[in-house]
Structures are given as structure tokens and as C-alpha cells.
């Protein structure tokens, strides 16, 4: 029975500390699921445990497992893996120094080298080949390479080659020349953005009401000229002060004077500015999103540039009644777009991001993604290999790691299990608990503060009436005494 990763690491460490030679130990072979002793055999289904080891455990495994022993159990790691590639940024492409980079290179290095072979070998990237030639060479054993990449899942059926998908493609981006919006459209977008961000606006207003009520309660007893004691005049003046302070306008027509009110004012200014900045940031983001959504791009009857080796995009373009025009490279597509030979470009969303970033100066910010389409069918990008062991290594890794998280367009890559990711809802949206709690608590506190202030004011008024009545009685008693003396 093959032990879990943590148990393997623990026992390897004990063996190392006790002086056991893990390179020849029979126990070591049992941990790997091999026969106890005797000639080394390497059945395919028992030699790829290290492809499953989570990243935090890799350093511990490398300290106890030597490359010599690993290569005995997994002979595939004896030599470097040769990769034949064609230029397809951001999946695989050459940098200014002629070195190959990209998402697929990072994924393959993570799976085959870092995980499965524990960095005991490396990738050997061959000179760039044309897309069709690299596939045709695989049919000849003498010219066959270990791995061919990148391969589109929709085109592999044409060549009848084995295929292993690595990155799923879900969206197609249409790049075209940006159109300017009229002032009427901008105003409409602004109004829609304000409506869209109403939760944040409501939070800001309710907190301002709450802060205004508190500042009125704290300062009205010593500063009733600016914060009257009567309702609703007093709380409204407090709300006015809180709103002006929150928006950093600061007219200065209302200023707290008591020490307690000023201490609270400092706290509110810090909180209020933060809340209002969140609202303005949300408004700006919503306005940008609204403007992007309202830019309509009709492909009907237009000629759209596509890469010739991506048949799924050709099919999608035709379903939108546009005419695809094939190009061998992205550079030729870019030149055709700038020379107005085509009306737009269609490519996968990761490639579109790379394209706009790489050709930013030449495009001069005149072009952007105008439309995003869903893939018509399941599509992915991956590799082709006749090496059964390489296929098994990738499958063993992906059987545990169900999803890729690719950050950036080239050098930075993190891969983890989808179990580590939780779908989150942004705060201060109508469905988020923080929004409901904030609004309800702010309103409840405001009501309680106003009621408390009202009762305190009533108490003072009654007290003043009682004192005034006593003074009147004393005065009347004094007058009566004077009258009796005079008589």
C-alpha cells in the first residue's frame, strides 16, 4: 500500500537521521509501492508519486531523495525533455534574447521538472518550428521530439496525434479601433454608474446620519447655536457637518467645541474619508465598466483577422456572420489592422492581453478589446507526446491538482488545488452581510441617539420648568411676606 505524502516524508526523515542509506533501503522501495527487494522494476502506475506531492513538501522530499534513486524508479527523468515549439504568445514565445518563455513552459516545468523529477533534469527547448512542420515531424520516429507545444485541442484531430490539455480556453476577444462617446452618452453612463453603486452610497449616507446624530448629542449642550437641541434641526445640522467632513469639503460653518465631540470628530473624519473614497473608487470602476459594456461592436459582414492554426476561432467568427482572414503570425495581423486591411482581430483572451501589451506603442492606444465571445465548444491548449511516461506524469499531477491559477502573462505562475479557492462576494453589495449589518446598525444607533438626546432635552426642560416654578413660588412668597409686613 502506498503511503500518503506526509507519511513518506516523515519516514524518510527518520531513516536519514538513523543513518540508513535511502538509496539502497528496502523500506524505501516499499514506500514507493515497489517490490520489497531484488531487481528494480518500474511499473507505470507506481513510479509517479512525486508528481502528487504538494509544493510545501517538495523541499523536504528533495533532502531525503537523491536524483540517483529517483532516476532508478522513474527512468524518464534520466535525460532532459526536448520540446519542439512554434511561436504562440503568451503560451510560448521568444524574448529579445531568443529564449523561450510563456505559460506552457512554466506549466511543463512545474509539472515535469519541479514536481515529478524533483529538479533532477530540465527542459531542452529546441529552435522554433512552423506549426504544421512540428506536428508532421512526430510521425517519423527518427525526427520525433519528446513534446510538441503548443497544440490546440480543436486542430489535433486533423493530424491524429495524442493530445494532453493543460490550459482551458473559454473566451475569445475581438480587438478593434475604439470609438469616441458623445457627451450625452457619457452623462447616461454616469447616471447608470451612480445607480449601480447605490449600496456604497447608502452606506456612506447612513454612517453620516449616525455620526451626525452622535456629534449633535455630544455638543448640543455646550454649542446649541450650531447644533440646536430641538429635533429635527439639531440632528440635521450634525448630519450636515458629518457629510461635509466625510467628503473633505470642510466649509467650517459647523465646528464641534466640547472635548468629547472633538475626539469623536477625529475618529469620524478618518472613517468617513475612507468610506467616501471607497464610494468614489467604486463609482469610477462602475463608470469604466458601463462604458465598456455600452461600446457595441457589430461584426456582421466585417473581415476579422485570425491565426490560421486555430480552427475554433474561425468557426466562432463565422457564426457571427463575419468573414475570417487567416494570418501566419500576430505581427502580420497587427500590420493588416494598422493598414485598415481588416476590420478587427479575433484571438483567445490571454493572447489578446499579451498582444495589446506587446504592441502598445504601435497601437497608440487606439485599439482595445471591443467584444468578448464565449467559445462555441470546449477548447484547450496543451501538448502532444508519444512518450507514455510523460503523459502519465501530467495525468498524475492533474488528477490531484484540478485547476490552474495562472498569474501574469509569462514568468509568474502558481498552480494549486481548486479546493483552496473560495468564491467570495465583494463587501457592501446588497447580498453581502456587511452591507446589511452596516446599514441596520447605523440606523439603529442613529435612532437610539436621537431618542436619548430627546429624552435628555425633555429632562432638562422639565428641570428648568421646575426650577422656574420654585423661583416663582419663592418670589410670590417673598411678595406676600412683604405685604403682610407693610400691613
Short mmCIF file of C-alpha atoms in Angstrom, two decimals:
data_model
loop_
_atom_site.label_atom_id
_atom_site.label_comp_id
_atom_site.label_asym_id
_atom_site.label_seq_id
_atom_site.Cartn_x
_atom_site.Cartn_y
_atom_site.Cartn_z
CA UNK A 1 0.00 0.00 0.00
CA UNK A 2 1.39 3.42 -0.96
CA UNK A 3 1.60 5.85 1.95
CA UNK A 4 0.36 9.47 1.96
CA UNK A 5 2.83 12.28 1.26
CA UNK A 6 3.25 13.37 4.88
CA UNK A 7 3.94 9.77 5.99
CA UNK A 8 6.53 9.30 3.25
CA UNK A 9 8.37 12.45 4.28
CA UNK A 10 8.23 11.56 7.98
CA UNK A 11 9.63 8.04 7.49
CA UNK A 12 12.31 9.25 5.04
CA UNK A 13 13.46 11.77 7.64
CA UNK A 14 13.64 9.09 10.35
CA UNK A 15 15.64 6.82 8.04
CA UNK A 16 18.06 9.62 7.26
CA UNK A 17 18.53 10.55 10.93
CA UNK A 18 19.09 6.91 11.91
CA UNK A 19 21.88 6.56 9.34
CA UNK A 20 20.01 4.37 6.86
CA UNK A 21 21.11 4.57 3.23
CA UNK A 22 17.88 5.56 1.49
CA UNK A 23 19.42 4.89 -1.90
CA UNK A 24 19.58 1.14 -1.23
CA UNK A 25 17.00 0.65 1.52
CA UNK A 26 14.33 -1.98 1.02
CA UNK A 27 11.97 0.13 3.14
CA UNK A 28 12.37 2.96 0.69
CA UNK A 29 11.16 0.72 -2.11
CA UNK A 30 8.11 -0.26 -0.07
CA UNK A 31 7.24 3.43 0.43
CA UNK A 32 7.30 3.90 -3.31
CA UNK A 33 4.96 0.95 -3.84
CA UNK A 34 7.66 -1.29 -5.43
CA UNK A 35 8.54 -4.93 -4.60
CA UNK A 36 10.46 -5.22 -1.30
CA UNK A 37 13.88 -6.11 -2.74
CA UNK A 38 15.54 -7.71 -5.70
CA UNK A 39 15.80 -6.30 -9.24
CA UNK A 40 14.27 -2.87 -9.62
CA UNK A 41 11.03 -2.86 -11.56
CA UNK A 42 9.20 0.28 -12.52
CA UNK A 43 5.52 -0.34 -13.28
CA UNK A 44 3.95 2.78 -14.75
CA UNK A 45 1.25 3.15 -12.12
CA UNK A 46 3.69 3.20 -9.14
CA UNK A 47 6.54 5.50 -10.20
CA UNK A 48 4.90 8.91 -10.24
CA UNK A 49 4.09 9.56 -6.60
CA UNK A 50 6.23 12.67 -6.52
CA UNK A 51 4.03 14.27 -9.18
CA UNK A 52 1.34 14.40 -6.49
CA UNK A 53 3.39 15.89 -3.67
CA UNK A 54 2.10 19.35 -2.69
CA UNK A 55 4.52 22.21 -3.16
CA UNK A 56 5.18 22.86 0.58
CA UNK A 57 6.59 19.32 0.94
CA UNK A 58 8.97 19.43 -2.03
CA UNK A 59 11.98 20.76 -0.15
CA UNK A 60 11.62 18.04 2.50
CA UNK A 61 11.43 15.34 -0.16
CA UNK A 62 14.49 16.68 -2.01
CA UNK A 63 16.54 16.49 1.20
CA UNK A 64 15.96 12.76 1.52
CA UNK A 65 15.50 11.59 -2.08
CA UNK A 66 18.60 11.66 -4.28
CA UNK A 67 18.42 12.11 -8.05
CA UNK A 68 20.21 8.78 -8.50
CA UNK A 69 17.48 6.91 -6.67
CA UNK A 70 14.69 8.85 -8.35
CA UNK A 71 16.04 8.06 -11.82
CA UNK A 72 16.12 4.35 -10.98
CA UNK A 73 12.43 4.37 -10.20
CA UNK A 74 11.49 6.80 -12.94
CA UNK A 75 13.92 6.41 -15.86
CA UNK A 76 12.07 9.16 -17.74
CA UNK A 77 13.93 11.68 -15.55
CA UNK A 78 17.34 10.40 -16.74
CA UNK A 79 17.53 12.98 -19.52
CA UNK A 80 16.14 16.37 -20.37
CA UNK A 81 12.78 16.62 -22.14
CA UNK A 82 13.05 18.03 -25.65
CA UNK A 83 10.29 20.46 -26.64
CA UNK A 84 9.51 21.43 -30.22
CA UNK A 85 7.51 24.64 -30.28
CA UNK A 86 6.03 27.23 -32.57
CA UNK A 87 5.61 30.85 -31.59
CA UNK A 88 2.23 31.42 -29.89
CA UNK A 89 2.40 34.12 -27.21
CA UNK A 90 1.67 34.16 -24.35
CA UNK A 91 1.75 30.35 -24.27
CA UNK A 92 5.24 30.01 -25.79
CA UNK A 93 7.29 32.79 -27.38
CA UNK A 94 10.84 34.07 -27.72
CA UNK A 95 12.09 37.08 -25.79
CA UNK A 96 14.56 39.69 -27.03
CA UNK A 97 17.48 37.34 -26.25
CA UNK A 98 15.95 34.45 -28.19
CA UNK A 99 14.97 32.43 -25.11
CA UNK A 100 11.57 30.73 -24.97
CA UNK A 101 9.11 31.76 -22.27
CA UNK A 102 5.40 31.53 -21.67
CA UNK A 103 2.53 29.93 -19.78
CA UNK A 104 3.03 26.42 -21.18
CA UNK A 105 6.75 26.47 -20.47
CA UNK A 106 6.02 27.39 -16.86
CA UNK A 107 3.32 24.73 -16.51
CA UNK A 108 5.51 21.99 -18.02
CA UNK A 109 8.49 22.96 -15.88
CA UNK A 110 6.32 22.93 -12.76
CA UNK A 111 4.80 19.51 -13.52
CA UNK A 112 7.61 17.55 -15.17
CA UNK A 113 10.74 19.08 -13.65
CA UNK A 114 9.87 20.58 -10.24
CA UNK A 115 7.26 18.03 -9.15
CA UNK A 116 7.72 14.71 -10.95
CA UNK A 117 11.52 14.73 -11.39
CA UNK A 118 12.34 16.83 -8.28
CA UNK A 119 14.51 19.18 -10.42
CA UNK A 120 16.85 16.31 -11.39
CA UNK A 121 16.66 17.26 -15.08
CA UNK A 122 15.44 20.17 -17.21
CA UNK A 123 13.55 21.15 -20.34
CA UNK A 124 15.52 21.27 -23.57
CA UNK A 125 13.73 23.76 -25.81
CA UNK A 126 14.53 23.24 -29.48
CA UNK A 127 14.70 26.02 -32.09
CA UNK A 128 11.35 27.42 -33.17
CA UNK A 129 9.43 25.49 -35.84
CA UNK A 130 6.45 26.26 -38.01
CA UNK A 131 3.19 24.99 -36.51
CA UNK A 132 2.46 22.34 -39.15
CA UNK A 133 6.07 21.13 -39.50
CA UNK A 134 6.46 20.38 -35.80
CA UNK A 135 3.37 18.13 -35.99
CA UNK A 136 4.38 16.34 -39.18
CA UNK A 137 7.82 15.54 -37.70
CA UNK A 138 6.14 13.49 -34.98
CA UNK A 139 5.11 10.79 -37.46
CA UNK A 140 8.75 9.92 -38.11
CA UNK A 141 10.41 8.19 -35.14
CA UNK A 142 13.85 9.44 -36.15
CA UNK A 143 12.72 13.10 -36.05
CA UNK A 144 10.19 12.74 -33.22
CA UNK A 145 10.59 15.03 -30.20
CA UNK A 146 9.55 14.29 -26.62
CA UNK A 147 6.96 17.07 -26.50
CA UNK A 148 5.30 19.28 -29.09
CA UNK A 149 3.69 22.53 -27.94
CA UNK A 150 1.50 24.43 -28.12
CA UNK A 151 -1.32 22.35 -29.58
CA UNK A 152 -4.93 23.49 -29.91
CA UNK A 153 -7.41 20.77 -29.00
CA UNK A 154 -9.60 21.61 -32.00
CA UNK A 155 -6.80 21.08 -34.51
CA UNK A 156 -5.28 17.87 -33.15
CA UNK A 157 -7.95 15.65 -34.74
CA UNK A 158 -6.68 16.67 -38.17
CA UNK A 159 -3.28 15.10 -37.51
CA UNK A 160 -4.48 12.18 -35.32
CA UNK A 161 -1.81 12.76 -32.67
CA UNK A 162 -2.08 12.07 -28.93
CA UNK A 163 -3.14 15.17 -27.02
CA UNK A 164 -2.99 16.30 -23.39
CA UNK A 165 -4.75 19.55 -22.47
CA UNK A 166 -3.20 21.91 -19.94
CA UNK A 167 -4.95 25.29 -20.15
CA UNK A 168 -8.66 25.65 -20.86
CA UNK A 169 -9.72 28.37 -23.27
CA UNK A 170 -13.16 29.85 -22.59
CA UNK A 171 -13.31 33.33 -24.15
CA UNK A 172 -12.46 34.96 -27.46
CA UNK A 173 -11.60 38.66 -27.59
CA UNK A 174 -12.35 40.89 -30.57
CA UNK A 175 -9.84 43.73 -30.94
CA UNK A 176 -10.77 46.81 -32.93
CA UNK A 177 -10.45 50.58 -33.10
CA UNK A 178 -12.07 52.38 -30.18
CA UNK A 179 -14.91 54.79 -30.91
CA UNK A 180 -15.44 58.08 -29.08
CA UNK A 181 -18.54 58.55 -26.95
CA UNK A 182 -20.75 61.65 -27.14
CA UNK A 183 -21.34 63.90 -24.12
CA UNK A 184 -24.94 62.60 -23.89
CA UNK A 185 -23.70 59.01 -23.68
CA UNK A 186 -21.13 59.95 -21.04
CA UNK A 187 -23.84 61.56 -18.90
CA UNK A 188 -26.06 58.48 -19.29
CA UNK A 189 -23.16 56.23 -18.25
CA UNK A 190 -22.52 58.44 -15.22
CA UNK A 191 -26.16 58.19 -14.10
CA UNK A 192 -26.12 54.42 -14.60
CA UNK A 193 -22.90 54.17 -12.58
CA UNK A 194 -24.40 56.15 -9.70
CA UNK A 195 -27.41 53.82 -9.71
CA UNK A 196 -25.11 50.79 -9.89
CA UNK A 197 -23.13 51.90 -6.81
CA UNK A 198 -26.17 52.69 -4.64
CA UNK A 199 -25.14 50.25 -1.87
CA UNK A 200 -21.92 52.15 -1.16
CA UNK A 201 -23.76 55.48 -1.34
CA UNK A 202 -26.38 54.20 1.11
CA UNK A 203 -23.65 53.02 3.49
CA UNK A 204 -21.94 56.43 3.33
CA UNK A 205 -25.21 58.31 3.99
CA UNK A 206 -26.34 56.08 6.87
CA UNK A 207 -22.94 56.36 8.54
CA UNK A 208 -23.05 60.13 8.09
CA UNK A 209 -26.50 60.20 9.73
CA UNK A 210 -25.16 58.10 12.60
CA UNK A 211 -22.06 60.29 13.06
CA UNK A 212 -24.17 63.46 12.82
CA UNK A 213 -26.53 62.21 15.49
CA UNK A 214 -23.63 61.38 17.83
CA UNK A 215 -21.90 64.75 17.33
CA UNK A 216 -25.23 66.52 18.00
CA UNK A 217 -25.72 64.58 21.24
CA UNK A 218 -22.17 65.34 22.41
CA UNK A 219 -22.03 69.03 21.50
CA UNK A 220 -25.55 70.45 21.72
CA UNK A 221 -25.30 71.06 25.48
CA UNK A 222 -22.40 73.49 25.09
CA UNK A 223 -22.85 74.61 21.48
CA UNK A 224 -26.56 74.88 20.85
CA UNK A 225 -26.01 77.78 18.48
CA UNK A 226 -24.51 75.47 15.84
CA UNK A 227 -26.20 72.24 16.96
CA UNK A 228 -29.72 73.17 18.19
CA UNK A 229 -31.32 70.93 20.78
CA UNK A 230 -34.64 70.61 19.01
CA UNK A 231 -35.44 67.73 16.65
CA UNK A 232 -35.02 67.61 13.66
CA UNK A 233 -32.97 70.82 13.42
CA UNK A 234 -30.17 69.59 15.70
CA UNK A 235 -29.56 66.12 14.18
CA UNK A 236 -29.81 67.59 10.67
CA UNK A 237 -27.05 70.11 11.46
CA UNK A 238 -24.99 67.18 12.77
CA UNK A 239 -25.61 65.24 9.55
CA UNK A 240 -24.55 68.28 7.52
CA UNK A 241 -21.29 68.55 9.47
CA UNK A 242 -20.61 64.76 9.13
CA UNK A 243 -21.30 64.75 5.37
CA UNK A 244 -19.14 67.81 4.68
CA UNK A 245 -16.30 66.32 6.76
CA UNK A 246 -16.60 62.94 5.03
CA UNK A 247 -16.35 64.47 1.56
CA UNK A 248 -13.30 66.55 2.69
CA UNK A 249 -15.08 69.77 1.66
CA UNK A 250 -14.93 71.24 5.15
CA UNK A 251 -16.90 74.53 4.93
CA UNK A 252 -16.20 75.28 8.57
CA UNK A 253 -19.72 76.62 9.23
CA UNK A 254 -20.24 73.90 11.85
CA UNK A 255 -17.45 73.01 14.28
CA UNK A 256 -17.63 70.86 17.45
CA UNK A 257 -16.41 72.63 20.59
CA UNK A 258 -16.62 70.17 23.51
CA UNK A 259 -13.61 67.85 24.13
CA UNK A 260 -15.72 64.68 23.71
CA UNK A 261 -17.20 65.95 20.44
CA UNK A 262 -13.79 66.84 19.05
CA UNK A 263 -12.33 63.43 19.91
CA UNK A 264 -15.27 61.79 18.12
CA UNK A 265 -14.79 64.21 15.19
CA UNK A 266 -11.21 62.99 14.70
CA UNK A 267 -12.38 59.36 14.58
CA UNK A 268 -15.25 60.16 12.20
CA UNK A 269 -13.05 62.13 9.79
CA UNK A 270 -10.69 59.13 9.46
CA UNK A 271 -13.57 56.68 8.98
CA UNK A 272 -15.64 58.99 6.78
CA UNK A 273 -12.82 59.77 4.35
CA UNK A 274 -12.15 56.03 3.97
CA UNK A 275 -15.80 55.25 3.30
CA UNK A 276 -16.21 58.07 0.79
CA UNK A 277 -13.00 57.10 -1.03
CA UNK A 278 -14.41 53.58 -1.34
CA UNK A 279 -17.53 55.05 -2.90
CA UNK A 280 -15.64 57.25 -5.38
CA UNK A 281 -13.41 54.32 -6.34
CA UNK A 282 -16.47 52.12 -6.86
CA UNK A 283 -18.15 54.85 -8.90
CA UNK A 284 -15.08 55.19 -11.12
CA UNK A 285 -14.87 51.44 -11.63
CA UNK A 286 -18.59 51.18 -12.37
CA UNK A 287 -18.35 54.06 -14.87
CA UNK A 288 -15.48 52.30 -16.67
CA UNK A 289 -17.43 49.03 -16.74
CA UNK A 290 -20.57 50.76 -18.05
CA UNK A 291 -18.60 52.46 -20.81
CA UNK A 292 -17.02 49.16 -21.80
CA UNK A 293 -20.39 47.40 -21.85
CA UNK A 294 -22.06 50.11 -23.90
CA UNK A 295 -19.44 50.04 -26.65
CA UNK A 296 -21.17 47.90 -29.22
CA UNK A 297 -19.20 46.21 -31.94
CA UNK A 298 -21.12 44.58 -34.74
CA UNK A 299 -19.04 42.04 -36.68
CA UNK A 300 -21.75 41.40 -39.26
CA UNK A 301 -20.18 41.46 -42.74
CA UNK A 302 -16.76 42.55 -41.46
CA UNK A 303 -13.41 40.94 -42.15
CA UNK A 304 -11.72 39.72 -38.97
CA UNK A 305 -8.09 38.62 -38.77
CA UNK A 306 -7.38 35.23 -37.13
CA UNK A 307 -4.44 32.83 -36.82
CA UNK A 308 -4.67 30.07 -39.41
CA UNK A 309 -3.94 27.23 -36.94
CA UNK A 310 -6.87 27.98 -34.59
CA UNK A 311 -9.97 26.47 -36.25
CA UNK A 312 -12.32 27.04 -33.30
CA UNK A 313 -11.97 30.83 -33.63
CA UNK A 314 -12.68 30.63 -37.36
CA UNK A 315 -15.88 28.76 -36.56
CA UNK A 316 -16.95 31.27 -33.90
CA UNK A 317 -16.36 34.21 -36.23
CA UNK A 318 -18.49 32.62 -38.94
CA UNK A 319 -21.37 32.05 -36.52
CA UNK A 320 -21.45 35.84 -36.01
CA UNK A 321 -21.72 36.41 -39.77
CA UNK A 322 -18.21 37.78 -40.13
CA UNK A 323 -15.50 36.71 -42.58
CA UNK A 324 -12.27 35.34 -41.01
CA UNK A 325 -8.98 36.09 -42.75
CA UNK A 326 -6.06 33.86 -41.79
CA UNK A 327 -2.55 35.05 -40.92
CA UNK A 328 0.57 33.08 -40.02
CA UNK A 329 1.79 35.40 -37.24
CA UNK A 330 0.50 38.04 -34.87
CA UNK A 331 2.86 40.57 -36.41
CA UNK A 332 1.18 40.20 -39.80
CA UNK A 333 -2.24 40.52 -38.15
CA UNK A 334 -1.11 43.72 -36.44
CA UNK A 335 0.18 45.25 -39.69
CA UNK A 336 -3.04 44.40 -41.51
CA UNK A 337 -5.08 46.05 -38.74
CA UNK A 338 -2.99 49.24 -38.76
CA UNK A 339 -3.19 49.43 -42.57
CA UNK A 340 -7.00 49.02 -42.47
CA UNK A 341 -6.83 45.81 -44.50
CA UNK A 342 -9.09 44.15 -41.92
CA UNK A 343 -11.73 45.48 -39.54
CA UNK A 344 -10.59 43.70 -36.40
CA UNK A 345 -8.75 40.79 -34.80
CA UNK A 346 -10.02 37.68 -33.01
CA UNK A 347 -7.92 35.65 -30.56
CA UNK A 348 -8.14 33.97 -27.15
CA UNK A 349 -8.37 36.39 -24.24
CA UNK A 350 -4.88 35.59 -22.81
CA UNK A 351 -3.34 36.17 -26.23
CA UNK A 352 -5.32 39.41 -26.66
CA UNK A 353 -3.93 40.77 -23.38
CA UNK A 354 -0.40 39.94 -24.47
CA UNK A 355 -0.99 41.43 -27.93
CA UNK A 356 -2.24 44.78 -26.57
CA UNK A 357 0.62 44.95 -24.08
CA UNK A 358 3.38 43.91 -26.50
CA UNK A 359 2.32 46.22 -29.35
CA UNK A 360 1.19 49.07 -27.10
CA UNK A 361 3.36 51.74 -28.71
CA UNK A 362 2.44 50.81 -32.29
CA UNK A 363 -1.27 50.57 -31.50
CA UNK A 364 -1.03 54.01 -29.83
CA UNK A 365 -3.97 53.23 -27.50
CA UNK A 366 -6.36 53.48 -30.46
CA UNK A 367 -7.28 49.80 -30.26
CA UNK A 368 -8.78 47.74 -27.47
CA UNK A 369 -10.96 44.70 -26.78
CA UNK A 370 -14.39 45.74 -28.05
CA UNK A 371 -16.20 42.45 -27.65
CA UNK A 372 -15.76 39.19 -25.73
CA UNK A 373 -17.33 35.99 -27.02
CA UNK A 374 -17.80 32.60 -25.41
CA UNK A 375 -16.12 29.63 -27.08
CA UNK A 376 -18.60 27.69 -29.20
CA UNK A 377 -17.24 24.36 -27.91
CA UNK A 378 -14.84 23.05 -25.28
CA UNK A 379 -11.40 24.22 -26.25
CA UNK A 380 -8.00 23.97 -24.62
CA UNK A 381 -4.33 24.31 -25.37
CA UNK A 382 -1.78 21.69 -24.44
CA UNK A 383 0.89 19.32 -25.72
CA UNK A 384 1.33 16.23 -27.88
CA UNK A 385 3.71 13.42 -26.93
CA UNK A 386 4.21 9.76 -27.83
CA UNK A 387 6.06 9.19 -24.55
CA UNK A 388 3.61 7.28 -22.35
CA UNK A 389 5.56 8.15 -19.22
CA UNK A 390 5.34 11.89 -19.87
CA UNK A 391 1.60 11.61 -20.44
CA UNK A 392 1.27 9.63 -17.21
CA UNK A 393 3.27 12.22 -15.27
CA UNK A 394 0.97 15.01 -16.43
CA UNK A 395 -2.16 12.97 -15.75
CA UNK A 396 -0.93 12.02 -12.26
CA UNK A 397 -0.35 15.66 -11.45
CA UNK A 398 -3.67 16.89 -12.84
CA UNK A 399 -5.58 14.09 -11.07
CA UNK A 400 -4.79 15.85 -7.78
CA UNK A 401 -4.47 19.44 -8.94
CA UNK A 402 -7.84 20.10 -10.57
CA UNK A 403 -7.34 23.71 -11.60
CA UNK A 404 -4.58 26.05 -12.67
CA UNK A 405 -4.22 29.58 -11.44
CA UNK A 406 -2.04 31.43 -13.93
CA UNK A 407 -0.96 34.87 -12.75
CA UNK A 408 0.68 37.18 -15.27
CA UNK A 409 1.47 36.53 -18.89
CA UNK A 410 4.84 34.86 -18.76
CA UNK A 411 7.18 34.38 -15.84
CA UNK A 412 4.98 34.14 -12.74
CA UNK A 413 2.92 31.01 -12.31
CA UNK A 414 1.23 29.42 -9.34
CA UNK A 415 -0.58 26.09 -9.51
CA UNK A 416 -2.76 24.85 -6.70
CA UNK A 417 -5.79 22.74 -5.95
CA UNK A 418 -9.18 24.23 -6.64
CA UNK A 419 -10.14 23.25 -3.09
CA UNK A 420 -8.02 26.17 -1.84
CA UNK A 421 -10.14 28.75 -3.65
CA UNK A 422 -13.42 30.06 -2.30
CA UNK A 423 -15.85 32.15 -4.24
CA UNK A 424 -16.14 35.49 -2.47
CA UNK A 425 -18.70 38.27 -2.70
CA UNK A 426 -17.40 41.87 -2.61
CA UNK A 427 -18.23 43.74 0.57
CA UNK A 428 -21.01 46.35 0.62
CA UNK A 429 -23.11 44.67 -2.05
CA UNK A 430 -26.84 44.10 -1.40
CA UNK A 431 -26.26 40.37 -0.82
CA UNK A 432 -23.26 40.72 1.50
CA UNK A 433 -23.82 40.55 5.25
CA UNK A 434 -21.50 43.53 5.87
CA UNK A 435 -23.82 45.80 3.88
CA UNK A 436 -26.94 44.77 5.79
CA UNK A 437 -25.25 44.96 9.19
CA UNK A 438 -23.67 48.35 8.50
CA UNK A 439 -26.90 49.98 7.33
CA UNK A 440 -29.07 48.44 10.07
CA UNK A 441 -26.63 49.20 12.89
CA UNK A 442 -26.04 52.77 11.69
CA UNK A 443 -29.80 53.45 11.53
CA UNK A 444 -30.46 51.80 14.90
CA UNK A 445 -27.67 53.77 16.57
CA UNK A 446 -28.94 56.99 14.97
CA UNK A 447 -32.48 56.39 16.22
CA UNK A 448 -31.29 55.49 19.71
CA UNK A 449 -29.03 58.54 19.91
CA UNK A 450 -31.81 60.86 18.74
CA UNK A 451 -34.27 59.32 21.23
CA UNK A 452 -31.69 59.62 24.01
CA UNK A 453 -31.00 63.22 23.09
CA UNK A 454 -34.73 63.95 23.00
CA UNK A 455 -35.29 62.49 26.47
CA UNK A 456 -32.28 64.31 27.88
CA UNK A 457 -33.57 67.54 26.38
CA UNK A 458 -37.03 66.87 27.82
CA UNK A 459 -35.48 66.15 31.20
CA UNK A 460 -33.58 69.44 31.13
CA UNK A 461 -36.68 71.31 30.06
CA UNK A 462 -38.73 69.78 32.86
CA UNK A 463 -35.94 70.55 35.28
CA UNK A 464 -35.82 74.15 34.11
CA UNK A 465 -39.60 74.41 34.45
CA UNK A 466 -39.42 73.02 37.99
CA UNK A 467 -36.67 75.45 38.94
CA UNK A 468 -38.54 78.33 37.37
CA UNK A 469 -41.72 77.34 39.24
CA UNK A 470 -39.80 77.23 42.52
CA UNK A 471 -38.32 80.63 41.82
CA UNK A 472 -41.77 81.99 41.07
CA UNK A 473 -43.14 80.49 44.29
CA UNK A 474 -40.28 81.91 46.30
CA UNK A 475 -40.81 85.27 44.67
CA UNK A 476 -44.55 85.15 45.39
CA UNK A 477 -43.92 84.07 48.97
CA UNK A 478 -41.49 86.93 49.36
CA UNK A 479 -44.02 89.41 47.98
CA UNK A 480 -46.71 88.10 50.31
CA UNK A 481 -44.36 88.45 53.25
CA UNK A 482 -43.59 92.00 52.28
CA UNK A 483 -47.31 92.81 52.01
CA UNK A 484 -48.03 91.37 55.44
CA UNK A 485 -45.24 93.42 57.00
CA UNK A 486 -46.50 96.60 55.37
CA UNK A 487 -49.97 95.98 56.78
#
